[in-house]
C-alpha cells in the first residue's frame, strides 16, 4: 500500500527541524484519545474500527491549522469518530518518540492509520486543505483490506533498533549527541539482512550518511524495497541520495556534478519530473546563478501558464526580490507578478509585486500597488506591517526623486 504523501497542491507540512510556534494545539470537534497508544490499539481491536493517529508536535504550525480547520469541523468530526478510533500523540515526548522511530515520522502533521488488527496500513504527511479531498483520503484508507500490508509487525515498537537510531527522534538528544556517518555504516556492515525493518529504518533515517556501498545497494534494489515498504519512503531515500549529489555540486559550483544528479533522477525516478524542477531551482539559487534561475522559471510559465503556477510565481519572485540584484531578472519577475495579481489579487501576491516595483525603481506604480496590498490585507485580516514599512520606503524614494 502506497503511503499518501501530499506536500503540494494545498498540502503543507514541516520537517522536525522547523522552528517553534507559540499557538495552542487545542481544538473542538474530534474527541481524541490523548497520548494513550496502547489504550487506543485495544479500543480499535474491541470495536473493529481503524485507528487514526494524529502525529503532532507543539511547534508545528500546520498541525494547529489542521486542528482548527479539519478536526474542528463538526461534519468531519462525526465521520472520523464513526469510522475510526482517533488518537493524538506528541511525537517528541514519551511514547511518541518510540512511535516516530518505529514508523519513521519526520514531517508534521502526519496521520498514521492502522487496521483493527493493529497493523499499519497507510500514512499521510502534510495538511490537506480541501475537506472533500481529506474525506476521500480517509475513504481510501478504509478500503484497504490487507491484514498486514508491510513486512513488519506494527505491534512490536522496537524490533532491535540501536539506541542512537531512537535518539534521532528525540529533539534534545538529536541536537546534543548527533550520530556520525561512521557509526551508521559500521552498523549496516554488521547486518546480515539489509532488507530487515531495522536496516531499512537506519538507511531511511540516515540516507545522507550512507557510503557508496550502501547507496549502490539501495539503488540496485529499489524495486525490492518498494515491495516490502512504502513506495513513498523508498522515493524519499532516492531523493535524499540525489540531493547529496546536488549538495556536492553546490559546494564545488560544478555544473557537471549537477548534471550527474539530474541523470540519476532520469535513471532511478523517471516519473518524478517535479523533483528535477525543485533541484534546478535549488541549484541555481544556491550558486546564485540568477539568470538561469529566472530563465528556468520563465520556461515553466510559458509551458504551463501563469494561472496554473501562481504560488510558484510568487515564491520565485520573492526569492529574486530578497537575493537578486540583476535588474533584468527583477523586471521579468515584476512582469509575471503583474499577471498573477490580475488572476489572483491576494495580499501576498500584490505585496511581492509592489516590492519588485520598488526595487526596480518604479516608485509611483509601486506606491499604488503597496496601498492596494495593504487594503486587501486588512480586509483579509493579514499582518500588513511589512507592507506599510515598504510603503514608507517607497514614499521616501519618491520624495528623494522630487528633491
Short mmCIF file of C-alpha atoms in Angstrom, two decimals:
data_model
loop_
_atom_site.label_atom_id
_atom_site.label_comp_id
_atom_site.label_asym_id
_atom_site.label_seq_id
_atom_site.Cartn_x
_atom_site.Cartn_y
_atom_site.Cartn_z
CA UNK A 1 0.00 0.00 0.00
CA UNK A 2 1.39 3.31 -1.07
CA UNK A 3 1.97 6.00 1.52
CA UNK A 4 -0.14 9.07 0.84
CA UNK A 5 2.46 11.82 0.94
CA UNK A 6 0.81 15.05 -0.14
CA UNK A 7 3.15 18.01 0.05
CA UNK A 8 1.96 20.05 -2.91
CA UNK A 9 -1.31 21.49 -4.25
CA UNK A 10 -2.79 22.64 -0.97
CA UNK A 11 -0.98 20.24 1.32
CA UNK A 12 1.56 21.56 3.79
CA UNK A 13 3.99 20.05 6.27
CA UNK A 14 7.05 20.80 8.39
CA UNK A 15 10.04 18.56 8.91
CA UNK A 16 11.10 18.11 12.50
CA UNK A 17 13.91 20.62 12.03
CA UNK A 18 11.44 23.52 11.74
CA UNK A 19 11.26 26.34 14.28
CA UNK A 20 8.77 26.55 17.11
CA UNK A 21 5.44 28.35 17.07
CA UNK A 22 3.54 29.54 20.12
CA UNK A 23 -0.06 28.63 19.32
CA UNK A 24 -2.13 26.02 21.15
CA UNK A 25 -2.96 22.60 19.71
CA UNK A 26 -6.42 22.56 21.31
CA UNK A 27 -9.44 22.20 19.02
CA UNK A 28 -13.13 21.43 19.27
CA UNK A 29 -14.67 18.66 17.19
CA UNK A 30 -12.94 15.29 17.13
CA UNK A 31 -12.68 13.83 20.61
CA UNK A 32 -9.19 12.34 20.52
CA UNK A 33 -7.69 9.82 22.88
CA UNK A 34 -4.64 11.71 24.13
CA UNK A 35 -1.20 10.07 24.19
CA UNK A 36 -2.52 6.57 25.10
CA UNK A 37 -1.20 4.37 22.28
CA UNK A 38 -1.86 1.02 23.93
CA UNK A 39 -5.35 2.04 25.03
CA UNK A 40 -6.24 3.22 21.53
CA UNK A 41 -4.96 -0.01 19.95
CA UNK A 42 -7.04 -2.04 22.40
CA UNK A 43 -10.13 0.05 21.64
CA UNK A 44 -9.64 -0.41 17.89
CA UNK A 45 -9.47 -4.17 18.36
CA UNK A 46 -12.57 -4.17 20.57
CA UNK A 47 -14.67 -2.01 18.26
CA UNK A 48 -13.38 -3.37 14.94
CA UNK A 49 -12.52 0.15 13.81
CA UNK A 50 -9.43 1.51 12.12
CA UNK A 51 -7.13 3.62 14.29
CA UNK A 52 -6.16 7.12 13.14
CA UNK A 53 -3.08 8.51 14.89
CA UNK A 54 -2.53 12.25 14.59
CA UNK A 55 1.25 12.62 14.98
CA UNK A 56 1.92 16.21 16.00
CA UNK A 57 4.48 18.43 17.73
CA UNK A 58 3.97 21.52 19.87
CA UNK A 59 5.80 23.74 17.36
CA UNK A 60 4.05 22.54 14.19
CA UNK A 61 2.04 25.38 12.65
CA UNK A 62 0.15 23.22 10.15
CA UNK A 63 -0.80 20.79 12.93
CA UNK A 64 -2.66 23.67 14.56
CA UNK A 65 -4.28 24.66 11.27
CA UNK A 66 -5.41 21.06 10.80
CA UNK A 67 -6.90 21.06 14.30
CA UNK A 68 -8.76 24.30 13.64
CA UNK A 69 -9.95 23.73 10.08
CA UNK A 70 -10.31 19.95 9.78
CA UNK A 71 -10.80 18.30 13.14
CA UNK A 72 -13.00 21.13 14.46
CA UNK A 73 -15.37 20.72 11.51
CA UNK A 74 -18.43 19.04 13.02
CA UNK A 75 -19.33 17.01 9.92
CA UNK A 76 -15.75 15.78 9.56
CA UNK A 77 -15.52 15.06 13.28
CA UNK A 78 -18.68 12.95 13.15
CA UNK A 79 -17.33 10.93 10.21
CA UNK A 80 -13.96 10.34 11.88
CA UNK A 81 -15.47 9.28 15.19
CA UNK A 82 -17.88 6.92 13.41
CA UNK A 83 -15.20 5.20 11.33
CA UNK A 84 -12.01 5.49 13.39
CA UNK A 85 -10.59 5.40 16.87
CA UNK A 86 -8.90 8.84 16.88
CA UNK A 87 -5.62 9.16 18.78
CA UNK A 88 -3.35 12.18 19.15
CA UNK A 89 0.31 11.74 20.21
CA UNK A 90 3.12 14.28 20.56
CA UNK A 91 5.99 12.72 18.60
CA UNK A 92 8.66 14.40 20.72
CA UNK A 93 7.59 13.16 24.13
CA UNK A 94 7.20 9.80 25.87
CA UNK A 95 5.89 7.00 23.68
CA UNK A 96 5.69 9.46 20.80
CA UNK A 97 9.46 9.15 20.32
CA UNK A 98 9.12 5.36 20.09
CA UNK A 99 6.26 5.67 17.59
CA UNK A 100 8.17 8.21 15.49
CA UNK A 101 11.18 5.88 15.35
CA UNK A 102 9.04 2.83 14.58
CA UNK A 103 7.05 4.44 11.77
CA UNK A 104 9.82 6.81 10.62
CA UNK A 105 7.85 10.02 11.19
CA UNK A 106 9.92 13.07 10.23
CA UNK A 107 7.33 15.53 8.85
CA UNK A 108 4.37 17.12 10.54
CA UNK A 109 1.49 16.82 10.64
CA UNK A 110 1.48 13.11 9.85
CA UNK A 111 -1.56 10.87 10.10
CA UNK A 112 -0.84 7.17 10.65
CA UNK A 113 -3.57 4.61 10.00
CA UNK A 114 -3.90 1.11 11.45
CA UNK A 115 -6.47 -1.60 10.83
CA UNK A 116 -8.47 -3.34 13.54
CA UNK A 117 -5.67 -5.88 13.91
CA UNK A 118 -3.36 -3.04 14.92
CA UNK A 119 -1.27 -3.26 11.75
CA UNK A 120 -0.07 -0.15 9.96
CA UNK A 121 -1.79 0.33 6.58
CA UNK A 122 -1.09 3.88 5.38
CA UNK A 123 0.01 7.40 6.25
CA UNK A 124 -0.48 10.96 5.09
CA UNK A 125 2.18 13.61 5.52
CA UNK A 126 1.01 17.21 5.47
CA UNK A 127 -2.11 19.28 5.93
CA UNK A 128 -4.80 18.72 3.30
CA UNK A 129 -6.64 21.99 2.91
CA UNK A 130 -9.66 20.73 0.96
CA UNK A 131 -12.11 18.89 3.24
CA UNK A 132 -13.59 16.87 0.38
CA UNK A 133 -10.13 15.62 -0.57
CA UNK A 134 -9.41 14.86 3.07
CA UNK A 135 -12.56 12.73 3.31
CA UNK A 136 -11.70 10.97 0.05
CA UNK A 137 -8.32 10.11 1.54
CA UNK A 138 -10.00 8.65 4.64
CA UNK A 139 -12.30 6.55 2.47
CA UNK A 140 -9.29 5.24 0.53
CA UNK A 141 -7.71 4.18 3.81
CA UNK A 142 -10.88 2.42 4.96
CA UNK A 143 -10.93 0.43 1.70
CA UNK A 144 -7.56 -1.20 2.49
CA UNK A 145 -8.21 -4.88 3.18
CA UNK A 146 -4.74 -6.37 3.73
CA UNK A 147 -4.27 -7.58 7.29
CA UNK A 148 -0.52 -6.80 7.24
CA UNK A 149 0.43 -4.79 4.14
CA UNK A 150 4.08 -4.34 5.06
CA UNK A 151 6.96 -6.60 6.04
CA UNK A 152 6.98 -5.69 9.72
CA UNK A 153 4.80 -6.17 12.78
CA UNK A 154 3.34 -2.83 13.88
CA UNK A 155 2.76 -4.09 17.40
CA UNK A 156 6.48 -4.58 18.04
CA UNK A 157 7.57 -0.99 18.57
CA UNK A 158 11.25 -1.81 18.97
CA UNK A 159 12.41 -4.74 16.81
CA UNK A 160 16.04 -4.14 17.81
CA UNK A 161 16.81 -0.55 16.86
CA UNK A 162 20.18 0.75 18.07
CA UNK A 163 19.73 3.41 20.73
CA UNK A 164 21.33 6.10 18.59
CA UNK A 165 18.63 5.49 15.97
CA UNK A 166 15.85 6.06 18.51
CA UNK A 167 17.70 9.11 19.84
CA UNK A 168 17.43 10.67 16.39
CA UNK A 169 13.72 11.15 17.03
CA UNK A 170 14.25 12.78 20.43
CA UNK A 171 14.79 16.51 19.75
CA UNK A 172 17.11 17.09 22.69
CA UNK A 173 19.31 14.05 22.06
CA UNK A 174 19.33 14.66 18.32
CA UNK A 175 20.91 18.05 18.85
CA UNK A 176 23.24 17.20 21.72
CA UNK A 177 24.51 13.83 20.51
CA UNK A 178 24.43 13.56 16.70
CA UNK A 179 25.25 10.22 15.09
CA UNK A 180 28.30 10.02 12.82
CA UNK A 181 28.30 8.53 9.33
CA UNK A 182 30.94 6.08 10.53
CA UNK A 183 28.53 4.73 13.16
CA UNK A 184 25.76 4.31 10.60
CA UNK A 185 27.84 2.47 8.03
CA UNK A 186 29.59 0.30 10.62
CA UNK A 187 26.19 -0.78 11.91
CA UNK A 188 24.99 -1.70 8.41
CA UNK A 189 28.20 -3.64 7.84
CA UNK A 190 27.22 -5.89 10.74
CA UNK A 191 23.72 -6.62 9.45
CA UNK A 192 23.01 -9.98 7.85
CA UNK A 193 19.78 -8.74 6.26
CA UNK A 194 19.79 -5.29 4.68
CA UNK A 195 16.08 -5.66 3.91
CA UNK A 196 15.08 -6.06 7.56
CA UNK A 197 12.97 -3.42 9.29
CA UNK A 198 15.93 -2.32 11.41
CA UNK A 199 18.31 -1.99 8.46
CA UNK A 200 15.70 -0.17 6.40
CA UNK A 201 14.89 2.26 9.21
CA UNK A 202 18.57 3.13 9.60
CA UNK A 203 19.02 3.62 5.85
CA UNK A 204 15.88 5.74 5.71
CA UNK A 205 16.75 7.88 8.71
CA UNK A 206 20.40 8.38 7.80
CA UNK A 207 20.33 8.26 3.99
CA UNK A 208 22.58 11.34 3.81
CA UNK A 209 25.27 9.41 5.69
CA UNK A 210 25.33 6.23 3.60
CA UNK A 211 28.64 5.41 1.96
CA UNK A 212 28.83 4.42 -1.70
CA UNK A 213 28.45 0.71 -0.89
CA UNK A 214 25.05 1.16 0.73
CA UNK A 215 23.87 3.82 -1.70
CA UNK A 216 24.62 1.41 -4.55
CA UNK A 217 22.94 -1.45 -2.70
CA UNK A 218 19.82 0.59 -2.20
CA UNK A 219 19.66 1.94 -5.75
CA UNK A 220 20.22 -1.54 -7.18
CA UNK A 221 17.37 -2.94 -5.07
CA UNK A 222 14.77 -0.17 -5.22
CA UNK A 223 12.08 -2.48 -6.59
CA UNK A 224 12.59 -4.96 -3.76
CA UNK A 225 12.32 -2.22 -1.14
CA UNK A 226 9.12 -0.97 -2.77
CA UNK A 227 7.62 -4.44 -2.44
CA UNK A 228 8.03 -4.58 1.33
CA UNK A 229 7.96 -0.94 2.46
CA UNK A 230 6.06 2.18 1.50
CA UNK A 231 6.80 3.36 -2.01
CA UNK A 232 6.99 6.98 -0.92
CA UNK A 233 9.57 6.14 1.75
CA UNK A 234 11.70 4.49 -0.90
CA UNK A 235 11.30 7.60 -3.04
CA UNK A 236 12.34 9.72 -0.06
CA UNK A 237 15.63 7.82 0.18
CA UNK A 238 16.17 8.05 -3.56
CA UNK A 239 15.61 11.79 -3.32
CA UNK A 240 17.94 12.08 -0.33
CA UNK A 241 20.75 10.35 -2.19
CA UNK A 242 20.26 12.52 -5.26
CA UNK A 243 20.20 15.67 -3.15
CA UNK A 244 23.51 14.61 -1.65
CA UNK A 245 24.97 14.85 -5.15
CA UNK A 246 23.28 18.23 -5.60
CA UNK A 247 24.89 19.50 -2.38
CA UNK A 248 28.26 18.37 -3.69
CA UNK A 249 27.61 20.24 -6.93
CA UNK A 250 26.69 23.36 -4.98
CA UNK A 251 29.77 23.14 -2.76
CA UNK A 252 32.00 22.77 -5.80
CA UNK A 253 29.86 25.02 -8.03
CA UNK A 254 30.22 22.24 -10.55
CA UNK A 255 27.66 22.01 -13.36
CA UNK A 256 28.95 18.58 -14.39
CA UNK A 257 28.26 17.11 -10.96
CA UNK A 258 24.80 18.68 -11.03
CA UNK A 259 24.20 17.07 -14.41
CA UNK A 260 25.06 13.72 -12.79
CA UNK A 261 22.35 14.33 -10.20
CA UNK A 262 19.80 15.06 -12.92
CA UNK A 263 20.86 11.88 -14.72
CA UNK A 264 20.29 9.90 -11.52
CA UNK A 265 16.69 11.12 -11.43
CA UNK A 266 16.23 10.06 -15.05
CA UNK A 267 17.66 6.63 -14.26
CA UNK A 268 16.03 5.86 -10.92
CA UNK A 269 12.97 8.13 -10.79
CA UNK A 270 11.94 8.81 -14.40
CA UNK A 271 8.34 9.53 -13.39
CA UNK A 272 9.38 12.25 -10.90
CA UNK A 273 9.88 15.22 -13.21
CA UNK A 274 8.89 17.59 -10.39
CA UNK A 275 11.99 16.53 -8.48
CA UNK A 276 14.19 17.82 -11.29
CA UNK A 277 12.29 21.09 -11.21
CA UNK A 278 12.95 21.51 -7.49
CA UNK A 279 16.59 20.52 -7.94
CA UNK A 280 17.17 23.13 -10.62
CA UNK A 281 15.63 25.90 -8.56
CA UNK A 282 17.72 24.89 -5.55
CA UNK A 283 20.95 24.60 -7.51
CA UNK A 284 20.59 27.89 -9.36
CA UNK A 285 19.67 29.69 -6.15
CA UNK A 286 22.48 28.14 -4.10
CA UNK A 287 25.05 29.00 -6.77
CA UNK A 288 23.49 32.47 -7.21
CA UNK A 289 23.00 31.91 -10.92
CA UNK A 290 20.03 34.25 -11.06
CA UNK A 291 19.87 34.40 -14.84
CA UNK A 292 19.48 30.62 -15.04
CA UNK A 293 17.05 30.72 -12.08
CA UNK A 294 14.86 33.30 -13.83
CA UNK A 295 15.06 31.74 -17.28
CA UNK A 296 14.09 28.34 -15.89
CA UNK A 297 11.07 29.87 -14.15
CA UNK A 298 10.03 31.67 -17.33
CA UNK A 299 10.25 28.43 -19.26
CA UNK A 300 7.89 26.74 -16.81
CA UNK A 301 5.46 29.65 -17.01
CA UNK A 302 5.47 29.55 -20.79
CA UNK A 303 4.92 25.80 -20.77
CA UNK A 304 2.24 25.56 -18.07
CA UNK A 305 0.76 29.04 -17.84
CA UNK A 306 0.88 31.63 -15.08
CA UNK A 307 -2.65 30.77 -13.97
CA UNK A 308 -1.53 27.24 -13.06
CA UNK A 309 1.55 28.38 -11.14
CA UNK A 310 0.57 31.46 -9.16
CA UNK A 311 2.11 30.15 -5.94
CA UNK A 312 5.36 29.21 -7.65
CA UNK A 313 5.45 32.59 -9.39
CA UNK A 314 5.22 34.34 -6.05
CA UNK A 315 7.82 32.13 -4.39
CA UNK A 316 10.36 32.61 -7.18
CA UNK A 317 9.66 36.33 -7.45
CA UNK A 318 10.05 36.88 -3.70
CA UNK A 319 13.35 34.99 -3.74
CA UNK A 320 14.58 37.27 -6.52
CA UNK A 321 13.44 40.36 -4.59
CA UNK A 322 15.33 39.28 -1.50
CA UNK A 323 18.53 38.00 -3.07
CA UNK A 324 18.99 39.16 -6.66
CA UNK A 325 20.37 42.50 -7.85
CA UNK A 326 20.13 41.78 -11.59
CA UNK A 327 17.71 44.39 -12.94
CA UNK A 328 16.67 42.27 -15.92
CA UNK A 329 15.73 39.31 -13.70
CA UNK A 330 13.76 41.58 -11.37
CA UNK A 331 11.89 43.14 -14.29
CA UNK A 332 10.90 39.70 -15.59
CA UNK A 333 9.62 38.77 -12.13
CA UNK A 334 7.62 42.00 -11.89
CA UNK A 335 6.07 41.29 -15.28
CA UNK A 336 4.81 37.85 -14.32
CA UNK A 337 3.65 39.07 -10.89
CA UNK A 338 1.53 41.69 -12.66
CA UNK A 339 -0.27 38.82 -14.40
CA UNK A 340 -0.54 36.86 -11.15
CA UNK A 341 -2.22 39.80 -9.42
CA UNK A 342 -4.74 40.08 -12.25
CA UNK A 343 -5.58 36.38 -11.89
CA UNK A 344 -5.49 36.14 -8.08
CA UNK A 345 -5.40 39.52 -6.29
CA UNK A 346 -4.25 38.11 -2.96
CA UNK A 347 -2.40 40.18 -0.37
CA UNK A 348 0.86 38.20 -0.55
CA UNK A 349 0.96 38.37 -4.35
CA UNK A 350 0.29 42.12 -4.51
CA UNK A 351 2.86 42.72 -1.77
CA UNK A 352 5.52 40.86 -3.78
CA UNK A 353 4.61 42.81 -6.91
CA UNK A 354 4.91 46.13 -5.06
CA UNK A 355 8.27 45.12 -3.60
CA UNK A 356 9.65 44.25 -7.04
CA UNK A 357 8.43 47.55 -8.50
CA UNK A 358 10.17 49.37 -5.66
CA UNK A 359 13.42 47.50 -6.22
CA UNK A 360 13.34 48.22 -9.97
CA UNK A 361 12.76 51.94 -9.36
CA UNK A 362 9.12 52.08 -10.49
CA UNK A 363 8.22 54.08 -7.41
CA UNK A 364 4.91 55.62 -8.49
CA UNK A 365 3.40 52.30 -9.54
CA UNK A 366 4.98 50.60 -6.52
CA UNK A 367 3.18 53.08 -4.23
CA UNK A 368 -0.17 52.31 -5.84
CA UNK A 369 0.35 48.55 -5.54
CA UNK A 370 1.58 48.76 -1.95
CA UNK A 371 -1.53 50.73 -0.99
CA UNK A 372 -3.65 48.13 -2.77
CA UNK A 373 -1.87 45.30 -0.93
CA UNK A 374 -2.48 46.99 2.43
CA UNK A 375 -6.17 47.43 1.64
CA UNK A 376 -6.58 43.79 0.58
CA UNK A 377 -4.53 42.54 3.51
CA UNK A 378 -6.53 44.46 6.09
CA UNK A 379 -9.79 43.15 4.64
CA UNK A 380 -8.45 39.59 4.94
CA UNK A 381 -7.11 40.11 8.45
CA UNK A 382 -3.47 39.73 7.39
CA UNK A 383 -0.50 41.38 9.08
CA UNK A 384 0.29 44.29 6.77
CA UNK A 385 3.03 45.89 8.88
CA UNK A 386 5.75 44.76 6.48
CA UNK A 387 3.92 46.31 3.54
CA UNK A 388 3.36 49.52 5.48
CA UNK A 389 7.10 49.65 6.08
CA UNK A 390 7.66 49.09 2.36
CA UNK A 391 5.24 51.91 1.55
CA UNK A 392 7.27 54.22 3.78
CA UNK A 393 10.43 53.36 1.83
CA UNK A 394 8.63 53.96 -1.47
CA UNK A 395 7.34 57.35 -0.34
CA UNK A 396 10.82 58.30 0.85
CA UNK A 397 12.24 57.31 -2.53
CA UNK A 398 9.62 59.40 -4.33
CA UNK A 399 10.41 62.37 -2.10
CA UNK A 400 14.09 61.91 -2.83
CA UNK A 401 13.44 61.94 -6.56
CA UNK A 402 11.45 65.16 -6.20
CA UNK A 403 14.39 66.79 -4.42
#
